PDB file of C-alpha atoms in Angstrom:
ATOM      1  CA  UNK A   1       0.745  18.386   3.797  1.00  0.00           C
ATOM      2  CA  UNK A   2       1.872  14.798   4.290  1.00  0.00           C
ATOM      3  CA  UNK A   3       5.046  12.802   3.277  1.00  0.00           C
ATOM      4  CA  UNK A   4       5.125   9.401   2.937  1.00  0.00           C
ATOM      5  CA  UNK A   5       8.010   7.237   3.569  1.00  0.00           C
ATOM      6  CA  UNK A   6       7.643   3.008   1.962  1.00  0.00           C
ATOM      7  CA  UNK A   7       9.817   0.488   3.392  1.00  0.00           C
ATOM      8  CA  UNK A   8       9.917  -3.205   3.326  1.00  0.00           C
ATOM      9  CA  UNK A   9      10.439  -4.366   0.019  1.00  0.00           C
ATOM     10  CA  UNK A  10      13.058  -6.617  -1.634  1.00  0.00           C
ATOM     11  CA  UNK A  11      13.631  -9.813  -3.278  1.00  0.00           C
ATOM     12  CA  UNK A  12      11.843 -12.718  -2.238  1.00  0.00           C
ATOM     13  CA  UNK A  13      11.468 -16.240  -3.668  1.00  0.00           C
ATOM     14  CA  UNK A  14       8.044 -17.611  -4.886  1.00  0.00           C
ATOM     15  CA  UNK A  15       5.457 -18.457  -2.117  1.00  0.00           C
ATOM     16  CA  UNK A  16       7.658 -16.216   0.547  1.00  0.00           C
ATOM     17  CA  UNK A  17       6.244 -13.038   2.504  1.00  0.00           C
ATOM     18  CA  UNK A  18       6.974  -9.414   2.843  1.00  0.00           C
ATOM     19  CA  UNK A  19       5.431  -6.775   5.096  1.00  0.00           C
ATOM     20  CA  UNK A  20       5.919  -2.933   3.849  1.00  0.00           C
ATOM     21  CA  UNK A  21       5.871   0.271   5.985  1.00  0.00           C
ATOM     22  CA  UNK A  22       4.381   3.430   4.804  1.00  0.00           C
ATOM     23  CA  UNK A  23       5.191   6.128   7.492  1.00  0.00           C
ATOM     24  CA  UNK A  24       3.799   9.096   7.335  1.00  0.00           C
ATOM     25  CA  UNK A  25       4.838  12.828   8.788  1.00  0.00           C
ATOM     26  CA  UNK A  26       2.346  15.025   9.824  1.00  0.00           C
ATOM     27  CA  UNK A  27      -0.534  15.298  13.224  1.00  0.00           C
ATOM     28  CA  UNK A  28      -3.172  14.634  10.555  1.00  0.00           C
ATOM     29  CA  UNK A  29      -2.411  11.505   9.702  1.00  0.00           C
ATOM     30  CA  UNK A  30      -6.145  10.123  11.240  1.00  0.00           C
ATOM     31  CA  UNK A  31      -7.599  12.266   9.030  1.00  0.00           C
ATOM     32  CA  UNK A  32      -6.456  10.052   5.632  1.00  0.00           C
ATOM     33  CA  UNK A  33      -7.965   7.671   3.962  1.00  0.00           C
ATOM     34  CA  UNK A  34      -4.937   5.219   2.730  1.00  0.00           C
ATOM     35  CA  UNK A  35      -3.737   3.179  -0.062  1.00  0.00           C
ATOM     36  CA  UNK A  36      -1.475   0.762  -1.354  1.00  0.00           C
ATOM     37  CA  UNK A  37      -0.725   0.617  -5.060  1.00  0.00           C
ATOM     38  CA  UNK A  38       1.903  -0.727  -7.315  1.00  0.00           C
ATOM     39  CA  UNK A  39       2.987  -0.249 -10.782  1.00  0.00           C
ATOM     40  CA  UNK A  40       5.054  -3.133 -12.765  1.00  0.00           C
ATOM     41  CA  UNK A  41       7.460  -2.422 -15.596  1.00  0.00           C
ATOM     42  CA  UNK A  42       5.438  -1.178 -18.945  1.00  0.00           C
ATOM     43  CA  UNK A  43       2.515  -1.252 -17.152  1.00  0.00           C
ATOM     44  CA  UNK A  44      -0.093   1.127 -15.307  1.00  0.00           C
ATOM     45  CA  UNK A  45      -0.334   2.211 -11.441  1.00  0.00           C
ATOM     46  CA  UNK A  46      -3.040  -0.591 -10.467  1.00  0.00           C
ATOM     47  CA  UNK A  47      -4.774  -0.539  -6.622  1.00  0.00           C
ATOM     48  CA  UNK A  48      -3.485  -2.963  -4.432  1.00  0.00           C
ATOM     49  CA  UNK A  49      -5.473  -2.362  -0.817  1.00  0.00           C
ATOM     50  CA  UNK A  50      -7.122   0.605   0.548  1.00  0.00           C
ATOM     51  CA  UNK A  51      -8.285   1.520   4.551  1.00  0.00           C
ATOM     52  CA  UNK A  52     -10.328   3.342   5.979  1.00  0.00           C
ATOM     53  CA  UNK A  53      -9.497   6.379   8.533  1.00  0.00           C
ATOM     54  CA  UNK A  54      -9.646   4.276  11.913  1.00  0.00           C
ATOM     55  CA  UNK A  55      -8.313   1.379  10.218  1.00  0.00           C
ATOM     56  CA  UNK A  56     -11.659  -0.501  10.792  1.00  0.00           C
ATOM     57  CA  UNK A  57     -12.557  -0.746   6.998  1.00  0.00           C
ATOM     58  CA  UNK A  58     -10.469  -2.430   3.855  1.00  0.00           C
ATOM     59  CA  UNK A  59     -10.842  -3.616   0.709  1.00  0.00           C
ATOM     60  CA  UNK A  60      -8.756  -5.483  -1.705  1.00  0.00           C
ATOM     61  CA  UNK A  61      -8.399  -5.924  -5.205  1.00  0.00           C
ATOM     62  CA  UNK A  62      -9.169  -9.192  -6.429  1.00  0.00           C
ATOM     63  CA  UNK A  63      -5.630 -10.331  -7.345  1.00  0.00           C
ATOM     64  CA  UNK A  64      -4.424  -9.496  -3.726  1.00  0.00           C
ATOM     65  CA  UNK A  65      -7.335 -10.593  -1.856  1.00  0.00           C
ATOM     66  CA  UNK A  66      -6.783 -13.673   0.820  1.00  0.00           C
ATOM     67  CA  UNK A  67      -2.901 -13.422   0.494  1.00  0.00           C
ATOM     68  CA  UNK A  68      -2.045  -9.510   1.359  1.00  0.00           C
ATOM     69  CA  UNK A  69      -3.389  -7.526   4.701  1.00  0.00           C
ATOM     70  CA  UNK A  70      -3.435  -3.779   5.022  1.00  0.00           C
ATOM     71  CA  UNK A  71      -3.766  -1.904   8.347  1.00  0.00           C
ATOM     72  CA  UNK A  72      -2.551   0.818  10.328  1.00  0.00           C
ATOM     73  CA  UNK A  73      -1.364   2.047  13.709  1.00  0.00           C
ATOM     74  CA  UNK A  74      -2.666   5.903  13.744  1.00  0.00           C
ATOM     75  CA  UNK A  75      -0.668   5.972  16.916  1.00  0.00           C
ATOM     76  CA  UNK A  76       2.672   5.588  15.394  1.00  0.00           C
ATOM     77  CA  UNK A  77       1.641   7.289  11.895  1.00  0.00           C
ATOM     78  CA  UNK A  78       2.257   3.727   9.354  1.00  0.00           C
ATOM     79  CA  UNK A  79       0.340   1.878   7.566  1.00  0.00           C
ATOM     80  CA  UNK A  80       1.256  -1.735   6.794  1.00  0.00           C
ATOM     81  CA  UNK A  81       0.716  -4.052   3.962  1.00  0.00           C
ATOM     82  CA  UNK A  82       1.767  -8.026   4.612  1.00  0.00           C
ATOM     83  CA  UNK A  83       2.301  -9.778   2.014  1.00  0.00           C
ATOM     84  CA  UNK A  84       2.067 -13.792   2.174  1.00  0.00           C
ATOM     85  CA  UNK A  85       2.347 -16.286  -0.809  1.00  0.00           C
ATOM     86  CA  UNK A  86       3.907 -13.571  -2.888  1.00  0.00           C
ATOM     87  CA  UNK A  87       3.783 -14.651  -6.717  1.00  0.00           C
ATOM     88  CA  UNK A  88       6.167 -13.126  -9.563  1.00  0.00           C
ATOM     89  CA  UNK A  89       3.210 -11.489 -10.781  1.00  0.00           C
ATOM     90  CA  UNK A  90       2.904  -9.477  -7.717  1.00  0.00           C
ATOM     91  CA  UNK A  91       6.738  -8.208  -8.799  1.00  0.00           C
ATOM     92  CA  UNK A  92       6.331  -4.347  -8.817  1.00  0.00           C
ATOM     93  CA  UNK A  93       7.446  -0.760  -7.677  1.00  0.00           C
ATOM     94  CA  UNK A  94       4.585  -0.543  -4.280  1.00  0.00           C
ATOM     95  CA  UNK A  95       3.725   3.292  -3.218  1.00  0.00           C
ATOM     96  CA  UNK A  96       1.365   4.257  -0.426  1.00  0.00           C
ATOM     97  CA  UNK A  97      -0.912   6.828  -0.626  1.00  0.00           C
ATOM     98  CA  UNK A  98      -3.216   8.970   1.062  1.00  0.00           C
ATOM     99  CA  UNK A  99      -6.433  10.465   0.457  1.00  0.00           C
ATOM    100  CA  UNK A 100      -9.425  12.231   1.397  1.00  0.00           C
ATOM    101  CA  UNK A 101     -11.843  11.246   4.340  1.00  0.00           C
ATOM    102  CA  UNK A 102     -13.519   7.851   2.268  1.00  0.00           C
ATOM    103  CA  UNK A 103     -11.308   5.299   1.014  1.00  0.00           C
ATOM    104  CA  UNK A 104     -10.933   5.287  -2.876  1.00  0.00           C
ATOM    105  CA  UNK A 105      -9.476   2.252  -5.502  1.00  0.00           C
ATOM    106  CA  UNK A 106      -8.874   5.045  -7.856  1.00  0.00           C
ATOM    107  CA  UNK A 107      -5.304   6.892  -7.828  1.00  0.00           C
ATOM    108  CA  UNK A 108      -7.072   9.778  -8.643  1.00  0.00           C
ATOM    109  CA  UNK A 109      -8.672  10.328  -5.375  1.00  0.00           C
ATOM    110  CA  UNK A 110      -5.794  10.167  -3.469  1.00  0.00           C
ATOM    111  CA  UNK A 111      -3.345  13.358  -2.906  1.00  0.00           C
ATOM    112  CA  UNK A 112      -0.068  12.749  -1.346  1.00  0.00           C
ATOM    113  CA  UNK A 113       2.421   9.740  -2.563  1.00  0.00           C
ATOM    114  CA  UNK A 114       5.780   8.061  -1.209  1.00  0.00           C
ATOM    115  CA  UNK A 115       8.418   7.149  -3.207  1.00  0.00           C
ATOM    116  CA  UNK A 116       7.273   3.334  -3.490  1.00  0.00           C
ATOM    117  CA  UNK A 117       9.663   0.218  -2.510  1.00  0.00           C
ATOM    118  CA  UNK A 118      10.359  -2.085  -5.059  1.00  0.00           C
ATOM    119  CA  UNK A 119       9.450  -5.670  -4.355  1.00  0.00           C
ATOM    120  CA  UNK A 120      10.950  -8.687  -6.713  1.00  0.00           C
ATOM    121  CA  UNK A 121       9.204 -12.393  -6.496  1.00  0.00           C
ATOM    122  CA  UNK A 122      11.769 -14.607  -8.133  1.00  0.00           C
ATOM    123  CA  UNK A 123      10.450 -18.055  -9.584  1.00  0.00           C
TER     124      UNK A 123
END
């Protein structure tokens, strides 16, 4: 069992930067595959980032990719997700996740979930 704690979020104007936490309880945190996804209102639970167990491996969905960085610190149980030149279209509720021993874009392959952090871009 793991339980997953987001932090970081909050209103930020246009072209700012944000870094959330996702800390996670648990010895067997190594053992996860992680994710970052976030949900906007109306709309469905899209992937953000995922990483790989040692952290050496990430990928990035296409909107995201060259503006947010994932990684994590299996010493101190987080995973982090900076976000620079934040956009209002990156305005959502963000929740971590964490999966099986491969990283995954799909929700569905993931098993545990925070509550998410919501982040605001104003314009």
């Amino acid at each position: 069992q793991v339980q997953l704690v987001e932090s970081g979020g909050g209103l930020v104007q246009t072209g700012g930067s944000l870094r959330l936490s996702c800390a996670a309880s648990g010895r067997t945190f190594s053992s996860y595959a992680m994710g970052w996804f976030r949900q906007a209102p109306g709309k469905e639970r899209d992937f953000v980032a995922a990483i790989s167990r040692s952290g050496g491996t990430t990928t990035y969905a296409n909107s995201v990719k060259g503006r947010f960085t994932m990684s994590r610190d299996n010493a101190k149980n987080t995973v982090y997700l900076q976000m620079n030149s934040l956009q209002p279209e990156d305005t959502a509720v963000y929740y971590c996740a964490a999966g099986g021993v491969a990283f995954s874009t799909s929700s569905g392959r993931y098993d545990y979930w925070g509550q998410g952090t919501q982040v605001t871009v104003s314009s």
